[in-house]
Amino acid sequence: MTNNAYLGQHLSDYGIKPSYQRIKILEFLLNNRIHPNVDQIYKELVSELPTLSKTTVYNTLNLFIEKGLVQMLTIEENETRYDIDTSVHGHFKCNNCEEIYDFSVSLSTDELKDFKIKEKYVYFKGVCKDCSTK
């Protein structure tokens, strides 16, 4: 479990005014590196925060993205997930269990040296090692 004062300060460091709901959403993302969607976050927190709405979760995540605290993943056209790890890394989504796995990547952008790169995404889809052995 993470200290609320530390999480509040972490939000402040990103220029985000800490609120209890924002702290709890951040805590969930830090403690559950599962690339959750809004429904997963909402379902996990609503019992502890009965006044929480999906709109609040959406708005909080959008604020986190705007401030660079979280990145949005759209591996599938109709599904948005969120990642607390904003470093450059790749994602693998299993077609069977639908889990998303992080992996490190080494991207050379030498060929694009005259371009201004704003975003980098590397996505793979297939069957994870757990599902392929079943």
PDB file of C-alpha atoms in Angstrom:
ATOM      1  CA  MET A   1       0.000   0.000   0.000  1.00  0.00           C
ATOM      2  CA  THR A   2       1.235   3.467  -0.818  1.00  0.00           C
ATOM      3  CA  ASN A   3       1.200   6.521   1.448  1.00  0.00           C
ATOM      4  CA  ASN A   4      -1.541   9.049   0.556  1.00  0.00           C
ATOM      5  CA  ALA A   5       0.683  12.027   1.454  1.00  0.00           C
ATOM      6  CA  TYR A   6       3.356  10.741  -0.949  1.00  0.00           C
ATOM      7  CA  LEU A   7       0.755  10.224  -3.694  1.00  0.00           C
ATOM      8  CA  GLY A   8      -0.673  13.690  -3.095  1.00  0.00           C
ATOM      9  CA  GLN A   9       2.792  15.178  -3.439  1.00  0.00           C
ATOM     10  CA  HIS A  10       3.382  13.100  -6.588  1.00  0.00           C
ATOM     11  CA  LEU A  11       0.216  14.571  -8.121  1.00  0.00           C
ATOM     12  CA  SER A  12       1.301  18.080  -7.095  1.00  0.00           C
ATOM     13  CA  ASP A  13       4.689  17.506  -8.735  1.00  0.00           C
ATOM     14  CA  TYR A  14       2.803  16.983 -12.011  1.00  0.00           C
ATOM     15  CA  GLY A  15       0.726  20.123 -11.490  1.00  0.00           C
ATOM     16  CA  ILE A  16      -2.380  18.184 -10.460  1.00  0.00           C
ATOM     17  CA  LYS A  17      -4.407  19.315  -7.470  1.00  0.00           C
ATOM     18  CA  PRO A  18      -4.664  16.241  -5.224  1.00  0.00           C
ATOM     19  CA  SER A  19      -8.117  15.046  -4.275  1.00  0.00           C
ATOM     20  CA  TYR A  20      -9.005  11.825  -2.512  1.00  0.00           C
ATOM     21  CA  GLN A  21     -10.470  10.329  -5.702  1.00  0.00           C
ATOM     22  CA  ARG A  22      -7.418  11.278  -7.780  1.00  0.00           C
ATOM     23  CA  ILE A  23      -5.118   9.806  -5.138  1.00  0.00           C
ATOM     24  CA  LYS A  24      -7.092   6.533  -5.100  1.00  0.00           C
ATOM     25  CA  ILE A  25      -7.043   6.283  -8.918  1.00  0.00           C
ATOM     26  CA  LEU A  26      -3.292   6.931  -8.950  1.00  0.00           C
ATOM     27  CA  GLU A  27      -2.801   4.363  -6.188  1.00  0.00           C
ATOM     28  CA  PHE A  28      -4.774   1.785  -8.186  1.00  0.00           C
ATOM     29  CA  LEU A  29      -2.660   2.409 -11.298  1.00  0.00           C
ATOM     30  CA  LEU A  30       0.594   2.127  -9.327  1.00  0.00           C
ATOM     31  CA  ASN A  31      -0.451  -1.047  -7.488  1.00  0.00           C
ATOM     32  CA  ASN A  32      -2.126  -2.776 -10.467  1.00  0.00           C
ATOM     33  CA  ARG A  33       0.139  -2.699 -13.503  1.00  0.00           C
ATOM     34  CA  ILE A  34      -2.509  -4.424 -15.624  1.00  0.00           C
ATOM     35  CA  HIS A  35      -3.163  -1.683 -18.209  1.00  0.00           C
ATOM     36  CA  PRO A  36      -6.741  -1.269 -16.944  1.00  0.00           C
ATOM     37  CA  ASN A  37      -9.656   0.284 -18.747  1.00  0.00           C
ATOM     38  CA  VAL A  38     -12.075   2.760 -17.123  1.00  0.00           C
ATOM     39  CA  ASP A  39     -14.557   0.007 -16.178  1.00  0.00           C
ATOM     40  CA  GLN A  40     -11.885  -1.985 -14.337  1.00  0.00           C
ATOM     41  CA  ILE A  41     -10.757   1.047 -12.347  1.00  0.00           C
ATOM     42  CA  TYR A  42     -14.334   2.064 -11.564  1.00  0.00           C
ATOM     43  CA  LYS A  43     -15.426  -1.429 -10.461  1.00  0.00           C
ATOM     44  CA  GLU A  44     -12.382  -1.803  -8.236  1.00  0.00           C
ATOM     45  CA  LEU A  45     -12.789   1.557  -6.486  1.00  0.00           C
ATOM     46  CA  VAL A  46     -16.553   2.162  -6.304  1.00  0.00           C
ATOM     47  CA  SER A  47     -17.040   0.050  -3.166  1.00  0.00           C
ATOM     48  CA  GLU A  48     -14.430   2.168  -1.352  1.00  0.00           C
ATOM     49  CA  LEU A  49     -15.588   5.417  -2.998  1.00  0.00           C
ATOM     50  CA  PRO A  50     -19.393   5.165  -3.330  1.00  0.00           C
ATOM     51  CA  THR A  51     -19.665   8.649  -4.831  1.00  0.00           C
ATOM     52  CA  LEU A  52     -17.217   7.789  -7.626  1.00  0.00           C
ATOM     53  CA  SER A  53     -18.617   7.967 -11.152  1.00  0.00           C
ATOM     54  CA  LYS A  54     -17.237   6.679 -14.431  1.00  0.00           C
ATOM     55  CA  THR A  55     -17.155  10.293 -15.595  1.00  0.00           C
ATOM     56  CA  THR A  56     -14.814  11.148 -12.716  1.00  0.00           C
ATOM     57  CA  VAL A  57     -12.551   8.229 -13.676  1.00  0.00           C
ATOM     58  CA  TYR A  58     -12.518   9.371 -17.328  1.00  0.00           C
ATOM     59  CA  ASN A  59     -11.861  12.989 -16.401  1.00  0.00           C
ATOM     60  CA  THR A  60      -9.112  12.039 -13.960  1.00  0.00           C
ATOM     61  CA  LEU A  61      -7.384   9.796 -16.506  1.00  0.00           C
ATOM     62  CA  ASN A  62      -7.608  12.519 -19.155  1.00  0.00           C
ATOM     63  CA  LEU A  63      -6.020  14.959 -16.715  1.00  0.00           C
ATOM     64  CA  PHE A  64      -3.276  12.435 -15.907  1.00  0.00           C
ATOM     65  CA  ILE A  65      -2.616  12.011 -19.646  1.00  0.00           C
ATOM     66  CA  GLU A  66      -2.562  15.775 -20.246  1.00  0.00           C
ATOM     67  CA  LYS A  67      -0.013  16.219 -17.454  1.00  0.00           C
ATOM     68  CA  GLY A  68       2.176  13.295 -18.616  1.00  0.00           C
ATOM     69  CA  LEU A  69       1.509  11.053 -15.620  1.00  0.00           C
ATOM     70  CA  VAL A  70      -0.253   8.288 -17.586  1.00  0.00           C
ATOM     71  CA  GLN A  71      -0.304   7.173 -21.198  1.00  0.00           C
ATOM     72  CA  MET A  72      -3.303   5.936 -23.118  1.00  0.00           C
ATOM     73  CA  LEU A  73      -3.111   2.664 -25.049  1.00  0.00           C
ATOM     74  CA  THR A  74      -5.345   1.976 -28.015  1.00  0.00           C
ATOM     75  CA  ILE A  75      -4.112  -1.386 -29.244  1.00  0.00           C
ATOM     76  CA  GLU A  76      -7.655  -2.273 -30.286  1.00  0.00           C
ATOM     77  CA  GLU A  77      -9.855   0.263 -32.057  1.00  0.00           C
ATOM     78  CA  ASN A  78     -12.749  -0.122 -29.609  1.00  0.00           C
ATOM     79  CA  GLU A  79     -10.742  -0.397 -26.382  1.00  0.00           C
ATOM     80  CA  THR A  80      -8.796   2.173 -24.417  1.00  0.00           C
ATOM     81  CA  ARG A  81      -6.420   1.125 -21.654  1.00  0.00           C
ATOM     82  CA  TYR A  82      -4.164   3.165 -19.391  1.00  0.00           C
ATOM     83  CA  ASP A  83      -0.515   2.707 -18.469  1.00  0.00           C
ATOM     84  CA  ILE A  84       1.211   4.380 -15.516  1.00  0.00           C
ATOM     85  CA  ASP A  85       4.595   3.594 -17.115  1.00  0.00           C
ATOM     86  CA  THR A  86       5.237   6.484 -19.513  1.00  0.00           C
ATOM     87  CA  SER A  87       8.715   5.378 -20.528  1.00  0.00           C
ATOM     88  CA  VAL A  88       9.261   4.190 -24.096  1.00  0.00           C
ATOM     89  CA  HIS A  89       8.358   0.506 -24.150  1.00  0.00           C
ATOM     90  CA  GLY A  90       6.303  -1.910 -26.206  1.00  0.00           C
ATOM     91  CA  HIS A  91       3.066  -3.756 -25.509  1.00  0.00           C
ATOM     92  CA  PHE A  92       1.989  -7.274 -26.408  1.00  0.00           C
ATOM     93  CA  LYS A  93      -1.722  -8.132 -26.229  1.00  0.00           C
ATOM     94  CA  CYS A  94      -2.746 -11.779 -26.035  1.00  0.00           C
ATOM     95  CA  ASN A  95      -5.632 -12.636 -28.353  1.00  0.00           C
ATOM     96  CA  ASN A  96      -6.804 -15.373 -25.937  1.00  0.00           C
ATOM     97  CA  CYS A  97      -6.664 -13.974 -22.396  1.00  0.00           C
ATOM     98  CA  GLU A  98      -6.555 -10.297 -23.498  1.00  0.00           C
ATOM     99  CA  GLU A  99      -3.772  -9.498 -21.021  1.00  0.00           C
ATOM    100  CA  ILE A 100      -1.309  -6.794 -22.035  1.00  0.00           C
ATOM    101  CA  TYR A 101       2.380  -7.307 -21.327  1.00  0.00           C
ATOM    102  CA  ASP A 102       5.152  -4.695 -21.322  1.00  0.00           C
ATOM    103  CA  PHE A 103       8.460  -5.328 -23.023  1.00  0.00           C
ATOM    104  CA  SER A 104      11.535  -3.177 -23.503  1.00  0.00           C
ATOM    105  CA  VAL A 105      12.380  -1.825 -26.917  1.00  0.00           C
ATOM    106  CA  SER A 106      15.380  -0.126 -28.372  1.00  0.00           C
ATOM    107  CA  LEU A 107      14.256   2.218 -31.102  1.00  0.00           C
ATOM    108  CA  SER A 108      16.719   3.930 -33.364  1.00  0.00           C
ATOM    109  CA  THR A 109      15.346   7.148 -34.763  1.00  0.00           C
ATOM    110  CA  ASP A 110      18.471   8.028 -36.756  1.00  0.00           C
ATOM    111  CA  GLU A 111      16.508   7.923 -40.022  1.00  0.00           C
ATOM    112  CA  LEU A 112      14.078  10.472 -38.580  1.00  0.00           C
ATOM    113  CA  LYS A 113      16.646  12.926 -37.214  1.00  0.00           C
ATOM    114  CA  ASP A 114      15.058  15.858 -39.073  1.00  0.00           C
ATOM    115  CA  PHE A 115      11.568  15.006 -37.791  1.00  0.00           C
ATOM    116  CA  LYS A 116      10.000  16.123 -34.516  1.00  0.00           C
ATOM    117  CA  ILE A 117       8.752  12.928 -32.896  1.00  0.00           C
ATOM    118  CA  LYS A 118       5.829  13.510 -30.524  1.00  0.00           C
ATOM    119  CA  GLU A 119       4.773   9.920 -29.755  1.00  0.00           C
ATOM    120  CA  LYS A 120       6.202   6.398 -30.043  1.00  0.00           C
ATOM    121  CA  TYR A 121       4.125   3.210 -29.934  1.00  0.00           C
ATOM    122  CA  VAL A 122       5.083  -0.413 -30.481  1.00  0.00           C
ATOM    123  CA  TYR A 123       2.259  -2.984 -30.309  1.00  0.00           C
ATOM    124  CA  PHE A 124       2.249  -6.694 -30.985  1.00  0.00           C
ATOM    125  CA  LYS A 125      -0.673  -9.108 -30.853  1.00  0.00           C
ATOM    126  CA  GLY A 126      -0.663 -12.883 -30.661  1.00  0.00           C
ATOM    127  CA  VAL A 127      -0.814 -15.605 -28.040  1.00  0.00           C
ATOM    128  CA  CYS A 128       1.091 -15.214 -24.765  1.00  0.00           C
ATOM    129  CA  LYS A 129       3.338 -17.937 -23.356  1.00  0.00           C
ATOM    130  CA  ASP A 130       0.740 -18.968 -20.745  1.00  0.00           C
ATOM    131  CA  CYS A 131      -2.026 -19.416 -23.316  1.00  0.00           C
ATOM    132  CA  SER A 132       0.202 -21.155 -25.845  1.00  0.00           C
ATOM    133  CA  THR A 133       1.032 -23.929 -23.339  1.00  0.00           C
ATOM    134  CA  LYS A 134      -2.620 -24.692 -22.516  1.00  0.00           C
TER     135      LYS A 134
END
